[in-house]
Coordinates of C-alpha atoms in Angstrom, one line a residue:
Chain A
M1 CA 206.1 93.8 36.7
S2 CA 204.3 95.0 39.8
A3 CA 204.4 93.1 43.1
A4 CA 200.8 92.3 42.9
F5 CA 201.3 90.9 39.4
K6 CA 204.2 88.8 40.5
R7 CA 202.2 87.4 43.3
S8 CA 199.4 86.5 40.9
V9 CA 201.8 84.8 38.5
Q10 CA 203.3 82.8 41.4
F11 CA 199.8 81.8 42.4
G12 CA 199.0 80.8 38.8
A13 CA 202.3 78.8 38.6
R14 CA 201.3 76.8 41.7
F15 CA 198.1 75.8 39.9
V16 CA 200.1 74.6 36.9
G17 CA 201.7 71.9 38.9
R18 CA 198.5 70.0 39.6
R19 CA 197.6 67.0 37.7
A20 CA 194.6 66.8 35.4
V21 CA 191.9 64.5 36.5
S22 CA 189.5 62.3 34.5
S23 CA 187.0 63.7 32.2
Q24 CA 184.2 62.2 34.3
A25 CA 185.3 64.2 37.3
R26 CA 185.5 67.4 35.2
N27 CA 182.2 66.7 33.9
A28 CA 180.6 66.3 37.3
T29 CA 181.3 69.9 38.2
D30 CA 178.8 71.6 35.8
A31 CA 176.2 72.5 38.4
R32 CA 178.7 73.4 41.1
I33 CA 180.7 75.7 38.8
L34 CA 177.6 77.6 37.8
K35 CA 176.4 78.0 41.4
V36 CA 179.7 79.3 42.8
A37 CA 180.5 81.4 39.8
I38 CA 177.4 83.3 40.1
G39 CA 177.4 83.5 43.8
C40 CA 174.1 81.7 44.4
T41 CA 173.2 79.1 47.0
V42 CA 171.0 76.1 46.3
A43 CA 169.0 74.0 48.8
G44 CA 171.0 71.2 50.3
G45 CA 171.6 68.2 48.1
A46 CA 170.9 70.0 44.9
A47 CA 174.5 70.0 43.8
A48 CA 174.9 66.4 44.5
I49 CA 171.9 65.6 42.3
L50 CA 173.4 67.0 39.2
A51 CA 177.0 66.0 40.0
G52 CA 176.2 62.5 41.1
N53 CA 178.3 63.0 44.2
A54 CA 181.4 62.8 42.0
F55 CA 182.9 66.2 42.9
R56 CA 186.6 65.9 42.4
S57 CA 189.4 68.2 41.4
L58 CA 189.1 70.0 38.1
T59 CA 192.3 70.2 36.1
V60 CA 193.9 73.4 37.0
D61 CA 196.0 75.0 34.3
K62 CA 197.5 78.3 33.6
L63 CA 197.0 78.5 29.8
H64 CA 199.0 81.5 28.9
A65 CA 202.1 82.8 30.6
E66 CA 202.5 86.0 28.8
T67 CA 200.3 88.6 27.3
K68 CA 200.3 88.7 23.5
R69 CA 200.9 92.5 23.3
A70 CA 201.5 95.4 25.5
A71 CA 198.4 95.6 27.6
P72 CA 197.2 96.8 31.0
D73 CA 198.3 94.5 33.8
F74 CA 195.5 92.1 34.3
H75 CA 195.0 88.4 35.1
L76 CA 191.8 86.4 34.8
Y77 CA 190.8 83.6 37.2
W78 CA 188.0 81.4 35.8
A79 CA 186.1 78.2 36.0
S80 CA 185.2 75.9 33.1
G81 CA 181.6 76.0 32.0
S82 CA 180.5 79.0 34.1
P83 CA 178.5 81.4 31.8
P84 CA 179.8 84.5 33.7
C85 CA 183.4 83.4 33.2
W86 CA 182.8 82.4 29.6
R87 CA 181.4 85.8 28.7
V88 CA 184.6 87.5 29.8
M89 CA 186.7 85.0 27.8
I90 CA 184.6 85.5 24.6
A91 CA 184.9 89.3 25.0
L92 CA 188.7 89.0 25.4
E93 CA 189.0 86.9 22.2
E94 CA 186.7 89.3 20.3
K95 CA 189.0 92.2 21.3
G96 CA 192.0 90.4 19.9
L97 CA 193.5 89.6 23.3
S98 CA 194.3 85.9 23.0
G99 CA 197.2 84.8 25.2
Y100 CA 196.3 86.9 28.2
P101 CA 197.4 85.8 31.7
N102 CA 194.8 83.5 33.1
T103 CA 194.2 80.7 35.6
L104 CA 191.7 77.9 35.4
C105 CA 190.5 77.4 39.0
S106 CA 189.1 74.4 40.7
M107 CA 185.9 75.0 42.5
Q108 CA 186.2 71.7 44.2
D109 CA 189.5 72.7 45.7
K110 CA 187.9 76.0 46.8
Q111 CA 190.5 78.0 44.9
H112 CA 187.9 80.8 44.5
K113 CA 188.1 81.1 48.3
S114 CA 191.9 81.2 48.4
E115 CA 193.6 84.1 50.1
E116 CA 195.0 85.2 46.7
I117 CA 191.6 85.5 45.2
L118 CA 189.8 86.9 48.3
A119 CA 192.5 89.7 48.3
I120 CA 191.1 91.0 45.1
N121 CA 187.5 89.7 45.4
P122 CA 186.1 89.6 49.0
R123 CA 183.0 87.8 47.8
G124 CA 185.1 84.9 46.5
Q125 CA 183.2 84.4 43.2
M126 CA 184.3 83.4 39.7
P127 CA 185.3 85.0 37.5
S128 CA 187.9 87.1 39.3
L129 CA 189.8 89.6 37.3
R130 CA 192.7 91.5 38.7
V131 CA 193.4 94.8 37.0
G132 CA 196.6 96.2 38.5
S133 CA 195.7 96.1 42.2
V134 CA 192.0 96.3 41.6
G135 CA 189.6 93.3 41.7
L136 CA 186.9 93.3 39.0
N137 CA 184.9 90.2 39.7
E138 CA 181.6 91.5 38.2
S139 CA 181.6 89.9 34.8
M140 CA 179.1 92.4 33.4
G141 CA 181.6 95.1 34.2
A142 CA 184.7 93.1 33.1
I143 CA 183.3 92.8 29.5
D144 CA 182.7 96.5 29.5
Y145 CA 186.2 97.1 30.8
F146 CA 187.8 95.4 27.8
E147 CA 185.5 97.1 25.3
M148 CA 186.3 100.5 26.8
V149 CA 190.1 100.0 27.2
Y150 CA 190.5 98.3 23.8
K151 CA 188.1 100.5 21.9
G152 CA 188.9 100.4 18.2
Q153 CA 190.6 97.0 18.5
G154 CA 189.0 93.7 17.4
T155 CA 185.2 93.5 17.3
S156 CA 183.3 96.6 18.2
L157 CA 181.0 95.1 20.8
Y158 CA 179.0 98.3 21.1
P159 CA 178.1 100.3 17.9
S160 CA 179.6 103.7 18.1
D161 CA 177.9 105.4 15.1
N162 CA 174.2 104.7 15.6
P163 CA 172.5 105.7 18.9
E164 CA 169.4 103.7 18.2
Q165 CA 171.4 100.5 17.5
L166 CA 173.5 101.2 20.7
A167 CA 170.3 101.4 22.7
L168 CA 169.2 98.1 21.4
V169 CA 172.5 96.4 22.2
L170 CA 172.5 97.9 25.8
Q171 CA 168.9 96.8 26.2
R172 CA 169.5 93.2 25.2
K173 CA 172.8 92.9 27.0
N174 CA 171.2 93.8 30.3
E175 CA 167.9 92.1 29.6
V176 CA 169.7 88.7 29.5
M177 CA 169.9 89.0 33.3
N178 CA 166.3 87.8 33.1
V179 CA 167.6 84.5 31.7
H180 CA 169.8 84.2 34.7
K181 CA 167.0 84.9 37.1
K182 CA 164.1 83.0 35.5
C183 CA 165.9 80.1 33.8
V184 CA 168.8 79.5 36.1
E185 CA 167.8 80.6 39.6
E186 CA 164.0 80.1 39.4
T187 CA 163.9 76.9 37.2
L188 CA 167.2 75.1 36.9
F189 CA 168.0 75.4 40.6
Y190 CA 164.5 74.2 41.5
L191 CA 164.9 71.2 39.3
F192 CA 168.0 70.2 41.4
K193 CA 165.8 69.8 44.5
D194 CA 164.8 66.5 46.1
D195 CA 161.4 67.6 47.2
K196 CA 160.1 69.2 44.0
T197 CA 156.5 68.8 43.0
D198 CA 155.1 68.1 39.6
E199 CA 152.9 71.2 39.8
E200 CA 155.8 73.5 40.7
V201 CA 158.0 71.9 38.0
A202 CA 155.3 72.6 35.4
K203 CA 154.9 76.2 36.6
R204 CA 158.6 76.9 36.5
T205 CA 159.3 75.2 33.2
E206 CA 156.7 77.5 31.8
V207 CA 158.6 80.5 33.2
F208 CA 161.7 79.2 31.5
K209 CA 160.0 78.7 28.2
T210 CA 158.3 82.1 28.3
E211 CA 161.7 83.8 29.0
L212 CA 163.4 82.0 26.1
M213 CA 160.6 82.9 23.8
F214 CA 161.5 86.6 24.2
Y215 CA 164.8 85.9 22.4
E216 CA 163.2 83.5 19.9
N217 CA 160.9 86.3 18.9
Y218 CA 163.6 88.9 18.8
L219 CA 165.5 86.7 16.3
S220 CA 162.4 85.9 14.2
Q221 CA 161.1 89.5 14.1
Q222 CA 164.4 91.0 12.9
K223 CA 164.8 91.8 9.3
T224 CA 166.4 89.3 7.0
G225 CA 170.0 88.8 7.7
A226 CA 169.8 90.3 11.3
K227 CA 170.7 87.0 13.0
Y228 CA 172.2 88.2 16.2
I229 CA 170.4 88.9 19.5
A230 CA 170.6 92.7 18.8
G231 CA 170.6 93.0 15.1
S232 CA 172.9 92.2 12.2
S233 CA 176.2 92.3 14.0
F234 CA 177.7 90.2 16.8
S235 CA 177.6 92.4 19.9
M236 CA 177.9 92.6 23.7
A237 CA 174.3 91.1 23.8
D238 CA 175.6 87.9 22.2
V239 CA 178.6 87.8 24.5
V240 CA 176.2 87.6 27.4
F241 CA 173.4 85.5 25.9
F242 CA 175.2 82.8 24.1
P243 CA 176.9 81.0 27.1
Y244 CA 173.4 80.5 28.7
I245 CA 172.0 78.9 25.6
A246 CA 175.0 76.6 25.3
F247 CA 174.8 75.7 29.0
F248 CA 171.1 74.9 28.6
V249 CA 171.7 72.7 25.5
R250 CA 174.4 70.9 27.4
L251 CA 171.9 70.1 30.2
G252 CA 169.5 68.6 27.8
L253 CA 167.4 71.5 26.5
S254 CA 166.0 70.7 23.1
L255 CA 165.9 73.7 20.7
D256 CA 163.4 71.9 18.5
D257 CA 160.5 73.3 16.6
R258 CA 159.6 75.6 19.5
F259 CA 162.8 77.6 19.1
P260 CA 163.9 77.3 15.5
N261 CA 165.6 80.6 15.4
L262 CA 167.4 80.0 18.6
K263 CA 168.5 76.6 17.3
E264 CA 170.0 78.1 14.2
Y265 CA 171.6 80.8 16.3
Y266 CA 173.1 78.2 18.7
E267 CA 174.5 76.1 15.9
R268 CA 175.9 79.1 13.9
L269 CA 177.5 80.8 16.9
S270 CA 179.0 77.6 18.2
Q271 CA 181.3 77.8 15.2
R272 CA 182.4 81.4 15.8
P273 CA 186.2 81.4 16.5
S274 CA 186.0 83.3 19.8
I275 CA 183.4 80.8 21.0
Q276 CA 185.2 77.8 19.7
K277 CA 188.4 78.9 21.3
T278 CA 186.8 79.4 24.7
W279 CA 184.5 76.4 24.7
P280 CA 184.6 75.0 28.3
P281 CA 187.4 72.5 28.3
H282 CA 185.6 69.8 30.2
W283 CA 182.6 70.0 27.9
K284 CA 184.9 68.8 25.0
T285 CA 185.8 65.6 26.7
A286 CA 182.7 64.3 28.5
A287 CA 178.9 64.5 28.3
A288 CA 177.0 66.3 31.0
P289 CA 176.2 64.3 34.1
S290 CA 172.6 65.3 33.9
Q291 CA 170.0 66.2 31.3
L292 CA 167.8 68.0 33.8
L293 CA 166.5 70.4 31.1
K294 CA 165.0 67.7 29.0
V295 CA 161.8 68.4 30.9
I296 CA 161.5 71.9 29.3
Chain B
M1 CA 160.3 115.4 14.6
S2 CA 159.8 111.7 13.9
A3 CA 156.4 110.0 13.9
A4 CA 157.4 107.9 16.9
F5 CA 158.5 111.0 18.8
K6 CA 155.2 112.8 17.9
R7 CA 153.2 109.8 19.3
S8 CA 155.2 109.9 22.5
V9 CA 154.7 113.6 23.0
Q10 CA 151.0 113.1 22.4
F11 CA 151.0 110.3 24.9
G12 CA 152.8 112.5 27.4
A13 CA 150.4 115.3 26.8
R14 CA 147.5 113.2 27.8
F15 CA 149.2 112.5 31.1
V16 CA 149.6 116.3 31.8
G17 CA 145.8 116.7 32.0
R18 CA 145.4 114.5 35.1
R19 CA 145.0 116.1 38.4
A20 CA 147.5 115.8 41.2
V21 CA 146.3 113.7 44.2
S22 CA 146.9 114.2 47.9
S23 CA 150.4 113.7 49.3
Q24 CA 149.1 110.8 51.5
A25 CA 148.1 108.9 48.4
R26 CA 151.4 109.6 46.7
N27 CA 153.2 108.6 49.8
A28 CA 151.4 105.2 49.9
T29 CA 152.9 104.1 46.7
D30 CA 156.5 103.6 47.8
A31 CA 156.5 99.8 48.0
R32 CA 154.4 99.3 44.9
I33 CA 156.5 101.6 42.8
L34 CA 159.7 99.8 43.7
K35 CA 158.2 96.4 43.0
V36 CA 156.7 97.3 39.6
A37 CA 159.7 99.3 38.6
I38 CA 162.0 96.4 39.1
G39 CA 159.7 93.8 37.8
C40 CA 159.5 91.7 41.0
T41 CA 156.6 90.0 42.5
V42 CA 155.9 89.8 46.2
A43 CA 153.8 87.3 48.2
G44 CA 150.2 88.3 48.5
G45 CA 149.4 91.1 50.8
A46 CA 152.9 92.5 51.0
A47 CA 152.2 95.6 49.1
A48 CA 149.2 96.4 51.2
I49 CA 151.3 96.1 54.4
L50 CA 153.6 98.9 53.4
A51 CA 151.0 101.0 51.6
G52 CA 148.2 100.6 54.2
N53 CA 145.7 99.7 51.5
A54 CA 145.8 103.3 50.4
F55 CA 146.9 102.9 46.8
R56 CA 145.6 105.7 44.7
S57 CA 146.7 107.6 41.7
L58 CA 150.0 109.2 41.6
T59 CA 150.1 112.6 40.1
V60 CA 151.1 112.3 36.5
D61 CA 153.0 115.0 34.9
K62 CA 155.0 115.7 31.9
L63 CA 157.7 117.9 33.4
H64 CA 159.5 119.1 30.3
A65 CA 158.0 119.6 26.8
E66 CA 161.1 120.2 24.9
T67 CA 164.7 119.0 24.9
K68 CA 167.2 121.6 26.1
R69 CA 169.5 121.1 23.2
A70 CA 169.9 119.1 20.0
A71 CA 169.9 115.5 21.2
P72 CA 169.1 112.0 20.0
D73 CA 165.3 111.5 20.0
F74 CA 164.5 110.0 23.3
H75 CA 161.7 110.0 25.9
L76 CA 161.8 108.7 29.5
Y77 CA 158.8 107.2 31.3
W78 CA 159.4 106.9 35.0
A79 CA 157.9 106.4 38.5
S80 CA 158.6 108.5 41.5
G81 CA 160.8 106.8 44.2
S82 CA 161.9 103.8 42.1
P83 CA 165.7 103.4 42.4
P84 CA 166.1 102.1 38.8
C85 CA 164.2 105.1 37.5
W86 CA 166.1 107.5 39.8
R87 CA 169.5 106.3 38.6
V88 CA 168.6 107.1 35.0
M89 CA 167.4 110.6 36.0
I90 CA 170.6 111.3 38.0
A91 CA 172.7 110.2 35.0
L92 CA 170.8 112.5 32.7
E93 CA 171.3 115.5 35.0
E94 CA 175.0 114.7 35.4
K95 CA 175.4 114.6 31.6
G96 CA 173.9 118.1 31.5
L97 CA 170.6 116.9 29.9
S98 CA 168.1 118.8 32.0
G99 CA 164.8 119.4 30.3
Y100 CA 164.6 116.2 28.4
P101 CA 161.2 114.8 27.3
N102 CA 159.8 112.7 30.1
T103 CA 156.6 111.4 31.6
L104 CA 155.9 110.6 35.3
C105 CA 153.7 107.5 35.2
S106 CA 151.2 106.2 37.7
M107 CA 151.7 102.6 38.7
Q108 CA 148.3 102.6 40.3
D109 CA 146.7 103.5 36.9
K110 CA 148.9 100.8 35.3
Q111 CA 150.3 103.2 32.9
H112 CA 153.4 101.0 32.7
K113 CA 151.2 98.4 31.1
S114 CA 149.7 100.8 28.6
E115 CA 149.9 100.0 24.9
E116 CA 152.2 102.9 24.4
I117 CA 154.7 101.6 26.8
L118 CA 154.3 97.9 26.0
A119 CA 155.1 98.9 22.4
I120 CA 158.6 99.8 23.4
N121 CA 158.9 97.6 26.5
P122 CA 157.2 94.2 26.3
R123 CA 158.0 93.5 29.9
G124 CA 156.0 96.6 31.0
Q125 CA 158.5 97.8 33.6
M126 CA 159.7 101.2 34.8
P127 CA 161.7 103.0 33.7
S128 CA 161.0 102.8 30.0
L129 CA 163.2 104.8 27.7
R130 CA 162.4 105.2 24.1
V131 CA 165.4 105.9 21.8
G132 CA 164.0 106.6 18.3
S133 CA 162.0 103.4 17.8
V134 CA 163.9 101.3 20.2
G135 CA 162.9 100.6 23.8
L136 CA 165.6 100.6 26.4
N137 CA 163.9 99.7 29.7
E138 CA 167.0 98.2 31.4
S139 CA 168.2 101.1 33.6
M140 CA 171.7 99.7 33.9
G141 CA 171.9 100.0 30.1
A142 CA 170.2 103.4 30.0
I143 CA 172.8 105.0 32.2
D144 CA 175.5 103.6 30.0
Y145 CA 173.7 104.8 26.9
F146 CA 173.8 108.4 28.0
E147 CA 177.4 108.2 29.1
M148 CA 178.4 106.8 25.8
V149 CA 176.4 109.1 23.6
Y150 CA 177.3 112.3 25.6
K151 CA 180.8 111.3 26.3
G152 CA 182.8 114.5 27.0
Q153 CA 179.7 116.4 28.2
G154 CA 178.9 117.0 31.8
T155 CA 180.3 114.6 34.4
S156 CA 182.5 111.8 33.2
L157 CA 180.8 108.9 34.9
Y158 CA 183.5 106.5 33.8
P159 CA 187.2 107.5 34.1
S160 CA 188.8 107.5 30.7
D161 CA 192.5 107.9 31.6
N162 CA 193.1 105.3 34.3
P163 CA 192.3 101.6 33.5
E164 CA 192.7 100.7 37.2
Q165 CA 190.2 103.3 38.3
L166 CA 187.9 102.4 35.5
A167 CA 188.0 98.8 36.7
L168 CA 187.0 99.9 40.2
V169 CA 184.1 102.0 38.9
L170 CA 182.8 99.1 36.8
Q171 CA 183.2 96.7 39.7
R172 CA 181.2 98.8 42.1
K173 CA 178.6 99.8 39.6
N174 CA 177.7 96.2 38.9
E175 CA 178.3 95.0 42.5
V176 CA 175.5 97.2 43.7
M177 CA 173.1 94.6 42.2
N178 CA 173.9 92.7 45.3
V179 CA 172.2 95.4 47.3
H180 CA 169.1 94.9 45.1
K181 CA 169.2 91.2 45.6
K182 CA 170.1 90.9 49.3
C183 CA 168.6 94.1 50.8
V184 CA 165.5 94.6 48.6
E185 CA 164.5 91.2 47.3
E186 CA 165.7 89.0 50.1
T187 CA 165.1 91.3 53.1
L188 CA 162.7 94.2 52.4
F189 CA 160.2 92.0 50.4
Y190 CA 160.3 89.4 53.2
L191 CA 159.5 92.1 55.8
F192 CA 156.4 92.9 53.8
K193 CA 155.0 89.5 54.5
D194 CA 152.2 88.6 56.9
D195 CA 153.5 85.2 57.9
K196 CA 157.1 86.2 58.7
T197 CA 158.9 84.6 61.6
D198 CA 161.2 86.3 64.1
E199 CA 164.0 83.8 63.3
E200 CA 163.8 84.5 59.6
V201 CA 163.6 88.2 60.2
A202 CA 166.8 88.0 62.2
K203 CA 168.5 86.0 59.6
R204 CA 167.5 88.3 56.7
T205 CA 168.3 91.5 58.5
E206 CA 171.8 90.1 59.1
V207 CA 172.1 89.5 55.3
F208 CA 171.0 93.2 54.8
K209 CA 173.6 94.5 57.3
T210 CA 176.4 92.3 55.9
E211 CA 175.7 93.6 52.4
L212 CA 175.7 97.3 53.5
M213 CA 178.9 96.7 55.5
F214 CA 180.7 96.1 52.2
Y215 CA 180.1 99.7 51.2
E216 CA 180.7 101.1 54.6
N217 CA 184.1 99.4 54.5
Y218 CA 184.8 100.6 51.0
L219 CA 184.2 104.1 52.1
S220 CA 186.3 103.8 55.3
Q221 CA 189.2 102.0 53.6
Q222 CA 189.7 104.6 50.9
K223 CA 192.4 107.2 51.2
T224 CA 191.5 110.5 52.8
G225 CA 189.3 112.5 50.5
A226 CA 188.1 109.5 48.5
K227 CA 184.5 109.8 49.7
Y228 CA 182.6 108.2 46.8
I229 CA 181.8 104.6 46.4
A230 CA 184.6 104.1 43.9
G231 CA 187.2 106.6 44.9
S232 CA 187.6 110.3 44.9
S233 CA 185.1 111.2 42.1
F234 CA 181.4 110.9 41.7
S235 CA 180.9 108.0 39.2
M236 CA 178.5 105.6 37.7
A237 CA 178.9 103.5 40.9
D238 CA 177.3 106.4 42.9
V239 CA 174.6 106.8 40.3
V240 CA 173.5 103.2 41.0
F241 CA 174.2 103.1 44.7
F242 CA 172.8 106.3 46.1
P243 CA 169.1 105.7 45.3
Y244 CA 169.1 102.5 47.3
I245 CA 170.6 104.2 50.4
A246 CA 168.1 107.0 50.1
F247 CA 165.2 104.5 49.7
F248 CA 166.4 102.6 52.8
V249 CA 166.6 105.8 54.9
R250 CA 163.1 106.7 53.8
L251 CA 161.9 103.4 55.0
G252 CA 163.4 103.8 58.4
L253 CA 167.0 102.5 58.2
S254 CA 169.1 104.3 60.8
L255 CA 172.6 105.0 59.5
D256 CA 173.9 105.4 63.0
D257 CA 177.2 104.4 64.6
R258 CA 177.2 101.2 62.6
F259 CA 177.5 102.9 59.3
P260 CA 179.2 106.3 60.0
N261 CA 180.7 106.6 56.6
L262 CA 177.5 105.7 54.8
K263 CA 175.7 108.3 56.9
E264 CA 178.1 111.0 55.9
Y265 CA 177.9 109.8 52.3
Y266 CA 174.1 109.9 52.4
E267 CA 174.0 113.4 53.9
R268 CA 176.6 114.8 51.5
L269 CA 175.2 113.3 48.3
S270 CA 171.7 114.3 49.2
Q271 CA 172.8 117.9 48.6
R272 CA 174.3 117.2 45.2
P273 CA 172.5 119.2 42.5
S274 CA 171.7 116.2 40.2
I275 CA 170.3 114.4 43.2
Q276 CA 168.4 117.3 44.6
K277 CA 166.8 118.0 41.3
T278 CA 165.7 114.4 40.8
W279 CA 164.6 113.7 44.4
P280 CA 161.4 111.7 44.2
P281 CA 158.6 114.3 44.1
H282 CA 156.3 112.5 46.5
W283 CA 159.0 112.1 49.1
K284 CA 159.2 115.9 49.4
T285 CA 155.6 116.2 50.4
A286 CA 154.9 113.3 52.7
A287 CA 156.6 110.9 55.1
A288 CA 156.9 107.2 54.2
P289 CA 153.9 105.1 55.0
S290 CA 156.1 102.6 56.7
Q291 CA 159.3 102.4 58.6
L292 CA 159.8 98.7 58.0
L293 CA 163.6 99.0 58.0
K294 CA 163.7 100.3 61.5
V295 CA 164.3 96.6 62.5
I296 CA 167.7 96.6 60.7

């Protein structure tokens, strides 16, 4: 065990000792977790709107002490409910890597700004992945890391035998960053604001709907049976896309008649083992503190 | 030759017939190209500030009619001077794929919104890559596509034998999206504005410098001889990072005593064959129309 790994295990162990807090308090952190995890700032007061000024400690837990199998030396620090963190956890499960060393961090306690995490991640964001002595905090890179290192194990998240299908998966995987930009940064974060106007809300919710409609159309235009975001198999595109849809549903988005294919997709993938297993812990115990996306 | 490929060659051939325009006119398109290529909007008038209201047609050229070797059926549509387009072209050269089918598109003539391109790229952005019948317009995915399909050919842009080094390359490759967000979207696009304030300019130029300092430090902290953004070998991280630095230098950024390692990096990589060969054509013939980044 390397010195760096020992330090990280000790760090994780300190987290284990903390007490769990109430489900209400966990629940209140949805907005804050997303913001910190993705490294964005929001106008003053926005966090408080969604969280109802009820920020308290998240339960902090080190879920797994040992790796399941011989594996590169890595450790994942994550926050509950953050789409960037969730995508890494789904990829790990799909690659058959249950039981990896990990630490659930409290944003409220600023554990993402702790010395231990800043040492591997100078930007202090979630997720933080330590690989040996290297910090890999970019979640879009972390999911590729596990696919590349564990190629041939578990789900093939990139098709290896069909260049055209590979192109489609790479297109959709990266295209989902538009959901982040348009739906999260441009719309959801605006809805947090105190001084929002009806006109601007209408404009931005239209941007949100237009973006989601791309994926609704991708699903509807595919041939029968091709019910994933990039065709007939679960792929890296779903690893990145699904957590956003689930986050939006939690915040009140209704996938009604406007998005029938996305609704079916959400309901079906919610039952997928890798997604069930990594479902944000605090979502299981309490409703969201806000239903801001009901306006969409 | 597939029907889709034939159509694309015919489309490219139509472009070949157009006449080249003056170097001044090419030169004026720097800001517009970047904006359209990356799908961003800028407040009214911003484009005109940098371009001096001199938007005219870019020369449009189909540089290569035939692929050099048996290869998947693909065609690249690109704009001169766009960092996202440039990264794809550098990756192609590094993979030994000179002579691929490609079309230089005029943003002024709105060729990125043509039916041919919208058919493979509903967002109408540059670059657009057609792979068989699939559109891959996300440049971060396109570079991965060529690395995956031509693995073992040309430069290995991801290390395959060292998980820790792979993690570092994936971290830096994706981290460079911060340069896009902080230096381009938050700073450069603000500098385009008519109604900018001294206070806000000072604040945003500080954001720009802070972001660049990450990479200056990465270069300075590496062991002797490790003079690339992610260690001692040219990698996918450099494919993504270099075009931004070159774009900033073109717009007046001085890599002086504040960024000595970045300066050496810029000068050295400017001579790299893949970069020399793909240097934006209109940069070779005319100075930039603006030196907005002199304020940094």
